[in-house]
mmCIF file of C-alpha atoms in Angstrom:
data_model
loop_
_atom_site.group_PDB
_atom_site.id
_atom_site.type_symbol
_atom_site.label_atom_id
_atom_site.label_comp_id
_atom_site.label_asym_id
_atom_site.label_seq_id
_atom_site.Cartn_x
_atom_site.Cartn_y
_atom_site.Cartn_z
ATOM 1 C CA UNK F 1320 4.822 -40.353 21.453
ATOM 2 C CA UNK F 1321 1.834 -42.195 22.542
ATOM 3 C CA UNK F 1322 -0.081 -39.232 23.788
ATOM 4 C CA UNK F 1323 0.112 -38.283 20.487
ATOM 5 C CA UNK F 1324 -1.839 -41.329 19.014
ATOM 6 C CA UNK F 1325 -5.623 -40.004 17.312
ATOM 7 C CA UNK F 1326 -4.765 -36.131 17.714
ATOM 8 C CA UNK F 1327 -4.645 -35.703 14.136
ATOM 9 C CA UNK F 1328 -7.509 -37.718 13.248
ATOM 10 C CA UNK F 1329 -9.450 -36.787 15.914
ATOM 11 C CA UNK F 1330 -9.314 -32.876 14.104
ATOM 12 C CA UNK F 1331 -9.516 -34.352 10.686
ATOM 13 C CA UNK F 1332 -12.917 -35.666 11.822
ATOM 14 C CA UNK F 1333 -14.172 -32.889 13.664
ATOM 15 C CA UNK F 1334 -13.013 -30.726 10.726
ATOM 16 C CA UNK F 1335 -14.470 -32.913 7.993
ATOM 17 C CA UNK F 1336 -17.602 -34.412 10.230
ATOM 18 C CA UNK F 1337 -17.205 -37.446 8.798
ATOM 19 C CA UNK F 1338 -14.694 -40.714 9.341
ATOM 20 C CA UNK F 1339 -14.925 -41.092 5.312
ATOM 21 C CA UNK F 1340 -13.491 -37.648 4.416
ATOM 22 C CA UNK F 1341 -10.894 -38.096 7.474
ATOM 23 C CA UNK F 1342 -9.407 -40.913 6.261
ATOM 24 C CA UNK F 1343 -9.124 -39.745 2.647
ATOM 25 C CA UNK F 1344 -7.904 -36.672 4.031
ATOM 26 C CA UNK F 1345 -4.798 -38.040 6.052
ATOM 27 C CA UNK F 1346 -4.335 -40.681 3.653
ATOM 28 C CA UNK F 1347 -5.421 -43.649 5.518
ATOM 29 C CA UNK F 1348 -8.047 -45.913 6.062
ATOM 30 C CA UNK F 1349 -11.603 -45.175 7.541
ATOM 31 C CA UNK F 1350 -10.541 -48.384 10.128
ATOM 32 C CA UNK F 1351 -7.245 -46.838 11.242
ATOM 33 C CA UNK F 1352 -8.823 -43.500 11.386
ATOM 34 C CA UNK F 1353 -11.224 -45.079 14.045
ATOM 35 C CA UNK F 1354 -9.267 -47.266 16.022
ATOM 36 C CA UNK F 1355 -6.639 -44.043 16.470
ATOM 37 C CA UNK F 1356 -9.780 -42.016 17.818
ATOM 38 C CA UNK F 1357 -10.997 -44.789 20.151
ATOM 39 C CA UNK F 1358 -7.380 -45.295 21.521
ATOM 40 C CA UNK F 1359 -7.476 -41.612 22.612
ATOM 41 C CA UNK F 1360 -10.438 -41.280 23.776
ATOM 42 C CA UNK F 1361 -9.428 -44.475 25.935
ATOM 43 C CA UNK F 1362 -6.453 -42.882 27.124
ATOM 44 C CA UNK F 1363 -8.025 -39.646 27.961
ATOM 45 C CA UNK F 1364 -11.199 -41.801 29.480
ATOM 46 C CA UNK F 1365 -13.130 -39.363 28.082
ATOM 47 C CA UNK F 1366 -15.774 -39.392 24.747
ATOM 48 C CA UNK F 1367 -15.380 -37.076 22.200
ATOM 49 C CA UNK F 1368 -17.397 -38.010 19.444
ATOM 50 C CA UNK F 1369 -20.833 -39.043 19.228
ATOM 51 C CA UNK F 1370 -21.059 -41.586 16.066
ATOM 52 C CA UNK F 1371 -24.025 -42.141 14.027
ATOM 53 C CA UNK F 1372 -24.933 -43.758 10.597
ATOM 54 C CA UNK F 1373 -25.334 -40.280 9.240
ATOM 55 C CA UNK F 1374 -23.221 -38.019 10.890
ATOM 56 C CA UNK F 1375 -20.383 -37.131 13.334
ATOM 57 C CA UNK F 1376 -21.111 -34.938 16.338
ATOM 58 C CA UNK F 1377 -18.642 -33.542 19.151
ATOM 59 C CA UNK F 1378 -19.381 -33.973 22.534
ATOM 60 C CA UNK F 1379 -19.102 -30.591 25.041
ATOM 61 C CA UNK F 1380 -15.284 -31.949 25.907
ATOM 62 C CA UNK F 1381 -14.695 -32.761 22.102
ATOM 63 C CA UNK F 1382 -15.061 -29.581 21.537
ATOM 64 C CA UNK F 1383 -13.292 -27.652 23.648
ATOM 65 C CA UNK F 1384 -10.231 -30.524 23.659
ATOM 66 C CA UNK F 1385 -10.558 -29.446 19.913
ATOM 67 C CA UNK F 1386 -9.664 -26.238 19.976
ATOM 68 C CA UNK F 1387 -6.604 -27.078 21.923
ATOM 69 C CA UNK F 1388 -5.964 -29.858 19.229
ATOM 70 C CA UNK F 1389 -5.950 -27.489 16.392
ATOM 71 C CA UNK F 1390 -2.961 -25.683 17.364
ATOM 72 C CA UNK F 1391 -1.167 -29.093 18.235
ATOM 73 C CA UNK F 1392 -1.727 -30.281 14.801
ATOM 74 C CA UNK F 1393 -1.290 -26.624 12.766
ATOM 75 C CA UNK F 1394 2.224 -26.213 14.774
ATOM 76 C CA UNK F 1395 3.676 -29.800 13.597
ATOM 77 C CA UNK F 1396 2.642 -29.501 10.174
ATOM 78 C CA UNK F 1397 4.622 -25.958 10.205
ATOM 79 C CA UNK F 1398 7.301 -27.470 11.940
ATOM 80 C CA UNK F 1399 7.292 -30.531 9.276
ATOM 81 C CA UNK F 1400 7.200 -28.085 6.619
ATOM 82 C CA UNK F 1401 10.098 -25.545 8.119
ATOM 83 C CA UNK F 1402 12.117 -28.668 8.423
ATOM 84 C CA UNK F 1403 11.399 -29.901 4.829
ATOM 85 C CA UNK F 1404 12.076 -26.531 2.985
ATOM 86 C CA UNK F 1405 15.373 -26.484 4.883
ATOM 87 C CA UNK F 1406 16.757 -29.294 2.306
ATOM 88 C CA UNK F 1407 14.661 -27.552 -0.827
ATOM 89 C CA UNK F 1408 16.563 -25.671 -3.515
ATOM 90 C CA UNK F 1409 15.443 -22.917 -4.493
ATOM 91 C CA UNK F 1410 13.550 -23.450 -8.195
ATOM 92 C CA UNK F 1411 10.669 -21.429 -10.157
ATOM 93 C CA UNK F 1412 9.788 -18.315 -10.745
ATOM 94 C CA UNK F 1413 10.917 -15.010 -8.511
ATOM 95 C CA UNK F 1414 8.914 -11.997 -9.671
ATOM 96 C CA UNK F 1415 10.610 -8.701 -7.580
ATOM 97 C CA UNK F 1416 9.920 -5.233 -7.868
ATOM 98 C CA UNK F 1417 12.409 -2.839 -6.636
ATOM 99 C CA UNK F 1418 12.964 1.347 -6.815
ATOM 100 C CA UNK F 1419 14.845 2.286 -10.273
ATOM 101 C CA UNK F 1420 17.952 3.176 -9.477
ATOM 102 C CA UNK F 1421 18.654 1.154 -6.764
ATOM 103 C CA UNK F 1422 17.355 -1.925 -8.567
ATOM 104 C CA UNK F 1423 19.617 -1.050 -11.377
ATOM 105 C CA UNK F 1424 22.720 -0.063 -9.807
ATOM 106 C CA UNK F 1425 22.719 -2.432 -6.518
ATOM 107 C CA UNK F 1426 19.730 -4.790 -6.937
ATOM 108 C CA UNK F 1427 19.877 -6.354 -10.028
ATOM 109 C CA UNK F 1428 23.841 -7.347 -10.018
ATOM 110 C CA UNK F 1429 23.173 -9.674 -7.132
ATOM 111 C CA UNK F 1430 20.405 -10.909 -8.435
ATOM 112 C CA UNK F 1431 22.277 -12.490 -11.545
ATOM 113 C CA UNK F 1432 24.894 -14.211 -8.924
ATOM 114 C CA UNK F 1433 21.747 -15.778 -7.460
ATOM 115 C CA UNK F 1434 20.534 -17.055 -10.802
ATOM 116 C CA UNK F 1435 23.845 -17.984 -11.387
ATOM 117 C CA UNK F 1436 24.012 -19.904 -7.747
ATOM 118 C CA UNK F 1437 20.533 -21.526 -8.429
ATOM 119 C CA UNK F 1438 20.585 -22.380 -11.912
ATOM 120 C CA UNK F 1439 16.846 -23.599 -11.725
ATOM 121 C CA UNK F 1440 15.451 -20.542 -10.647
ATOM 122 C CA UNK F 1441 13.746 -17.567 -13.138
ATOM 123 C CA UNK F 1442 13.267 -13.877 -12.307
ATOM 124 C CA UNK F 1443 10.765 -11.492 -13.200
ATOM 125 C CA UNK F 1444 12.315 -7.786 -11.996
ATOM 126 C CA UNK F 1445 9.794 -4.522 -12.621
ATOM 127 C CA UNK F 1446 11.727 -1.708 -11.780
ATOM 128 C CA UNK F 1447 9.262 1.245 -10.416
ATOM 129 C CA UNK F 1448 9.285 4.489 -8.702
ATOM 130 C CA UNK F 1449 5.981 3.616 -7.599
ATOM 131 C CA UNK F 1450 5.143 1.379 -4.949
ATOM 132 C CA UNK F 1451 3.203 -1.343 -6.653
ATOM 133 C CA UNK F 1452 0.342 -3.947 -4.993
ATOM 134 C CA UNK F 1453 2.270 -7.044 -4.159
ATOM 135 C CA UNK F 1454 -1.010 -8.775 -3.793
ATOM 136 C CA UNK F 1455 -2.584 -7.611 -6.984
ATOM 137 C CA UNK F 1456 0.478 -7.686 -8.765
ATOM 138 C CA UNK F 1457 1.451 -11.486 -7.955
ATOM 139 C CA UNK F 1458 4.553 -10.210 -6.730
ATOM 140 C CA UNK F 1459 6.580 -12.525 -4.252
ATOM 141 C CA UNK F 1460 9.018 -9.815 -2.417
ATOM 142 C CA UNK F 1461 9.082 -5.926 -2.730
ATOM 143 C CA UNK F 1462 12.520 -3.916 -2.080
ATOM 144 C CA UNK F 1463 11.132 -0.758 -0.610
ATOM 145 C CA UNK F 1464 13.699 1.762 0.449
ATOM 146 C CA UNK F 1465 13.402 4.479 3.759
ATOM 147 C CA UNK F 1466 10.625 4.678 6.469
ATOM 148 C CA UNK F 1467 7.928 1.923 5.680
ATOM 149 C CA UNK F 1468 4.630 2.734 6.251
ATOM 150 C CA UNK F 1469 2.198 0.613 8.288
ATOM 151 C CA UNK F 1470 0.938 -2.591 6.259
ATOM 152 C CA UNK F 1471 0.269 -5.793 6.836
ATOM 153 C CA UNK F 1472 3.032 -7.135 4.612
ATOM 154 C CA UNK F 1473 6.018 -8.558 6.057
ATOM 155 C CA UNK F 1474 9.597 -6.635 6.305
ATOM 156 C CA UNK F 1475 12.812 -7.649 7.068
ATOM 157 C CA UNK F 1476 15.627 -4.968 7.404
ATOM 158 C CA UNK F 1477 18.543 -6.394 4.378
ATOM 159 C CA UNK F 1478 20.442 -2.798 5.191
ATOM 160 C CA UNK F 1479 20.702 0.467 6.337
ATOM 161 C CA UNK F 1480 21.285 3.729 4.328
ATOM 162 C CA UNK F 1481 23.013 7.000 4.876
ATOM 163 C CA UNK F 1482 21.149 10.364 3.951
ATOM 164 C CA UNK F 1483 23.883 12.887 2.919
ATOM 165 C CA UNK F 1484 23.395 16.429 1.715
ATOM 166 C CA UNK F 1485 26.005 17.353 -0.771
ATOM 167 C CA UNK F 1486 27.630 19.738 -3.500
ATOM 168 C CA UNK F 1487 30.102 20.445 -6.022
ATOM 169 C CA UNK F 1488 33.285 22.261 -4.686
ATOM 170 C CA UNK F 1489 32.715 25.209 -6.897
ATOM 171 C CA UNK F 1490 29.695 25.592 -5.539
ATOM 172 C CA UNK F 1491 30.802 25.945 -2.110
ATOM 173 C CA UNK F 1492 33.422 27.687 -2.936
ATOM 174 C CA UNK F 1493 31.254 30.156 -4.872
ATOM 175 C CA UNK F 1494 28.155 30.555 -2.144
ATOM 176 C CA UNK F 1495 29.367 29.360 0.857
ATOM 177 C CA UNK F 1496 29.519 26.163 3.121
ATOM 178 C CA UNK F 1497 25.863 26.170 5.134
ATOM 179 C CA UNK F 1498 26.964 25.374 8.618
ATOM 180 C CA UNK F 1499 23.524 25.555 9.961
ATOM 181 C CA UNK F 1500 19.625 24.123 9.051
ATOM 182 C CA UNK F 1501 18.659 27.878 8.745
ATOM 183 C CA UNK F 1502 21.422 28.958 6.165
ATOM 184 C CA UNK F 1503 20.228 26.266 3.837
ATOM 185 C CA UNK F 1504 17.066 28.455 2.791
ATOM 186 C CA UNK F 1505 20.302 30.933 1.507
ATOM 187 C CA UNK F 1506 21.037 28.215 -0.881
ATOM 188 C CA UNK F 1507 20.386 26.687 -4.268
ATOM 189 C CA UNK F 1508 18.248 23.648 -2.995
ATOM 190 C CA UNK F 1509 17.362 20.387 -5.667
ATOM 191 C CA UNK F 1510 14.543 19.358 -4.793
ATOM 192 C CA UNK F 1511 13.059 16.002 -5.871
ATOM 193 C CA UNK F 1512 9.784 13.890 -4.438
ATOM 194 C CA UNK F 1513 10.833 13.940 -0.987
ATOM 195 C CA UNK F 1514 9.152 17.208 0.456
ATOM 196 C CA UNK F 1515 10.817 17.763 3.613
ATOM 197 C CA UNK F 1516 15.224 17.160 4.397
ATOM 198 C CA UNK F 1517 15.213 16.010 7.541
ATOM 199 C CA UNK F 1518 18.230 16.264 10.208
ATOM 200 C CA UNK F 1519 18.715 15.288 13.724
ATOM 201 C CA UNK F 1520 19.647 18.189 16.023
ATOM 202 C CA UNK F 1521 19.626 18.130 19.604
ATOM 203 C CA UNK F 1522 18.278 14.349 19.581
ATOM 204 C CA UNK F 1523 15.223 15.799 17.795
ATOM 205 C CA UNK F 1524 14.443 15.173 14.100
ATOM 206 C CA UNK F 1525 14.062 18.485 12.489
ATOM 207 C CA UNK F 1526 13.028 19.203 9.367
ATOM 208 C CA UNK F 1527 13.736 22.294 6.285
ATOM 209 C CA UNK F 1528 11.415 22.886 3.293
ATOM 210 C CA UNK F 1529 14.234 22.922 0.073
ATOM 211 C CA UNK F 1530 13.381 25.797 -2.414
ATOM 212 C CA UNK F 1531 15.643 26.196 -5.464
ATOM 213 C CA UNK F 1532 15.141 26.416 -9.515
ATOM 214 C CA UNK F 1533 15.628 22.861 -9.762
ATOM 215 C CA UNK F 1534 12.429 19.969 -9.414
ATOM 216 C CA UNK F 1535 13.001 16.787 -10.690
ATOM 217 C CA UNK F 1536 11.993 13.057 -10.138
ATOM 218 C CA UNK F 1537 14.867 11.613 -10.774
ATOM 219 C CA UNK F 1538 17.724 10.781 -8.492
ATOM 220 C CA UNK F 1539 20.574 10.430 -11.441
ATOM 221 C CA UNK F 1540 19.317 13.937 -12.751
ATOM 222 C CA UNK F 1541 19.584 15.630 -9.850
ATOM 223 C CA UNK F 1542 23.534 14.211 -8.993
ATOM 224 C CA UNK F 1543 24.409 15.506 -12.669
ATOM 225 C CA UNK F 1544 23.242 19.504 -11.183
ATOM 226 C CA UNK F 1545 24.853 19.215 -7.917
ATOM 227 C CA UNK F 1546 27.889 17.689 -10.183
ATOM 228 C CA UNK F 1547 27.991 20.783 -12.111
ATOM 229 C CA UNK F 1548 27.158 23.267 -9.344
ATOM 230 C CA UNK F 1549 23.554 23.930 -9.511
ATOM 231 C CA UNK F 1550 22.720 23.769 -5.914
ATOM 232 C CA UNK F 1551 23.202 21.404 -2.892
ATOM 233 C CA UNK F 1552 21.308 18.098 -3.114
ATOM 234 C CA UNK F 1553 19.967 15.170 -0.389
ATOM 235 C CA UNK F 1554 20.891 12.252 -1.382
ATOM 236 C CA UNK F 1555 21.178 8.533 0.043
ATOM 237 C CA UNK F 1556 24.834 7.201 -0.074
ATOM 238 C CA UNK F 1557 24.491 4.888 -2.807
ATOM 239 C CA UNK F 1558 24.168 7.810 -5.256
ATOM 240 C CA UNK F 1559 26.957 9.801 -4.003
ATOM 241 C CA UNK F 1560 29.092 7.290 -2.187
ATOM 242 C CA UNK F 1561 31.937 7.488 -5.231
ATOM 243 C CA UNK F 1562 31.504 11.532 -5.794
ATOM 244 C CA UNK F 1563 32.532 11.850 -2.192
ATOM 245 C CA UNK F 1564 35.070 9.321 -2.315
ATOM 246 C CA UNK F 1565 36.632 10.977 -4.988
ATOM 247 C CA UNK F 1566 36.367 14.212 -4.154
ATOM 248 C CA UNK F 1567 33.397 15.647 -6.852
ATOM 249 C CA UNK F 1568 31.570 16.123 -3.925
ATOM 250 C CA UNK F 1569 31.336 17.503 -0.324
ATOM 251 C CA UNK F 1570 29.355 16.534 2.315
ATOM 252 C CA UNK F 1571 28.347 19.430 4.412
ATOM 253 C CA UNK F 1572 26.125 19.274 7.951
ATOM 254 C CA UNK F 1573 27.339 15.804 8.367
ATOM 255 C CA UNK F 1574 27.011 16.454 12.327
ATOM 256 C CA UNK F 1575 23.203 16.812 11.519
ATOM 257 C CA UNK F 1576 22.418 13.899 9.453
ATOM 258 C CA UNK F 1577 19.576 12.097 9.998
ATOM 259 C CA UNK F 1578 19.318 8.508 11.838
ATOM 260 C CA UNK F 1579 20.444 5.590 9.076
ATOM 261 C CA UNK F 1580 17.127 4.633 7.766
ATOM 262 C CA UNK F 1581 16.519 0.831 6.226
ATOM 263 C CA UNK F 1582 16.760 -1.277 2.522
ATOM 264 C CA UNK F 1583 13.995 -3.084 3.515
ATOM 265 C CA UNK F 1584 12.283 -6.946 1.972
ATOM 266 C CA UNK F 1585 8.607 -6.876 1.847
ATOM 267 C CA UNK F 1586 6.380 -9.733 0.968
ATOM 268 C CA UNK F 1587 3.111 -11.120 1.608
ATOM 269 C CA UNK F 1588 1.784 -12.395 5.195
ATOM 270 C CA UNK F 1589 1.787 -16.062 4.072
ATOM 271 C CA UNK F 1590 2.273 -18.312 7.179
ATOM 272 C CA UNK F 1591 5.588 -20.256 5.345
ATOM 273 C CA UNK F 1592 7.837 -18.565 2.462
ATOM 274 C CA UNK F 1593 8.865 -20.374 -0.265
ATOM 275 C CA UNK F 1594 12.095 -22.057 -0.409
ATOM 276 C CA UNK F 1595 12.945 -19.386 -3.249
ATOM 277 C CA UNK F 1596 12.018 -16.627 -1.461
ATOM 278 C CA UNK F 1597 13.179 -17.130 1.807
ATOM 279 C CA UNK F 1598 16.863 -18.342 0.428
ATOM 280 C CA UNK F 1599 16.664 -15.138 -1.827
ATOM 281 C CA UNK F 1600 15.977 -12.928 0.959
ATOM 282 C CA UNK F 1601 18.905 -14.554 3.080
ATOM 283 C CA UNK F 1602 21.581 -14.172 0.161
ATOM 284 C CA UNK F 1603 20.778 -10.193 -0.348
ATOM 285 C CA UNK F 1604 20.503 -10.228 3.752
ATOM 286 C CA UNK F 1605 23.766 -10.843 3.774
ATOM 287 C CA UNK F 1606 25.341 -9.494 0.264
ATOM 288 C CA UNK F 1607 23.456 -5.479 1.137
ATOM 289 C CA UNK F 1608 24.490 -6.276 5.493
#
């Protein structure tokens, strides 16, 4: 490790332009600071500072060995730090915000098992239909659900999700089963924010407008109509997954569902996540996986 002798106050003096601030810097003295830099320049035969009573300049090769240097020291101290958090427990606050129903149904149970795993951790969990400002908000992770638009926020993929389009037995039984994209517009659609259903046919996406006398904003609303046989209804699975399974609901143009989209983490494009965060996105990693 000798090579590595007056690297780091070498850019701790180039940074700070001055020995003084170096040393108080790295936690050392102005001496040691010093002696380190002369030993590399020494090594490298090679002068990289010019030293006055006033003021520290670089030389031409101080400079450019500098920016070199820079990513030497920046990619130890992450390492340091990666290796540090890996023995941190998770403590402080965790302020989330997730989608409603999801946050309330599937979210927010495994969240309590994590407080209950890390018993010196806190949560803050706003609930929201809207996607709120993690930035603004002081938010430290975002569960955003479907196709993620382009940001520079972080995402990791916790899951996927089905799309299914569904409806009551009676109802088929009283209009029909749609066995095609085109006989859907024959049909009672509920419609909610999403504009467009979209279905994969032929290896293309395609997509149908639903019409029907049903608008509503609300996921759980719209699974009570198709429950009582107001219409057929899009849906991901974890609104419907225990209708189907017990038979209060059909799935129909299951060979035209749409590609699994993703249950996605989002936070902030910080260069090292907290030991909270990063465990917390692990643990629903592999609880939603």
């Amino acid at each position: 490790m000798k090579q590595w002798t007056g690297i780091s106050e070498f850019v701790a003096v180039a940074e700070q332009q001055s020995f003084t601030k170096a040393a108080k810097q790295l936690g050392i003295s102005v001496a040691q600071v010093s002696r380190n830099i002369a030993e590399l320049e020494q090594q490298l035969a090679i002068k990289l500072l010019y030293r006055t009573t006033r003021n520290v300049k670089l030389t031409e090769e101080g400079a450019l060995y500098l920016q070199h240097c820079r990513h030497l020291v920046s990619s130890l101290a992450e390492a340091n730090r990666t290796l540090a958090n890996l023995k941190a427990t998770p403590r402080g606050l965790i302020k989330l915000t997730a989608p409603v129903f999801y946050g309330e149904t599937r979210l927010a149970p495994l969240l309590h098992n994590f407080l209950k795993l890390y018993p010196d951790t806190e949560l803050d969990l706003q609930l929201s239909n809207n996607k709120l400002d993690l930035i603004q908000g002081g938010f430290d992770l975002a569960i955003r659900l479907g196709t993620l638009e382009s940001s520079s926020l972080i995402a990791r993929k916790l899951a996927s999700r089905t799309q299914y389009v569904v409806a009551s037995p009676a109802y088929l039984a009283a209009y029909g089963t749609p066995d095609t994209i085109a006989e859907l517009a024959q049909h009672q659609c509920l419609t909610g924010t999403v504009v467009q259903w979209r279905f994969m046919q032929q290896g293309k996406i395609q997509q149908f407008k639903p019409q029907g006398r049903i608008t509503c904003n609300s996921g759980v609303a719209l699974l009570d109509a198709a429950l009582k046989g107001l219409g057929l209804v899009q849906l991901p699975d974890y609104y419907v997954k225990d209708q189907l399974q017990s038979g209060e609901l059909v799935a129909v143009l299951n060979e035209l569902r749409q590609p699994d989209d993703g249950i996605w983490a989002i936070y902030p494009q910080n260069r090292h996540l907290s030991a909270k965060v990063r465990v917390l996105v692990d643990f629903l990693a592999a609880e939603l996986g």
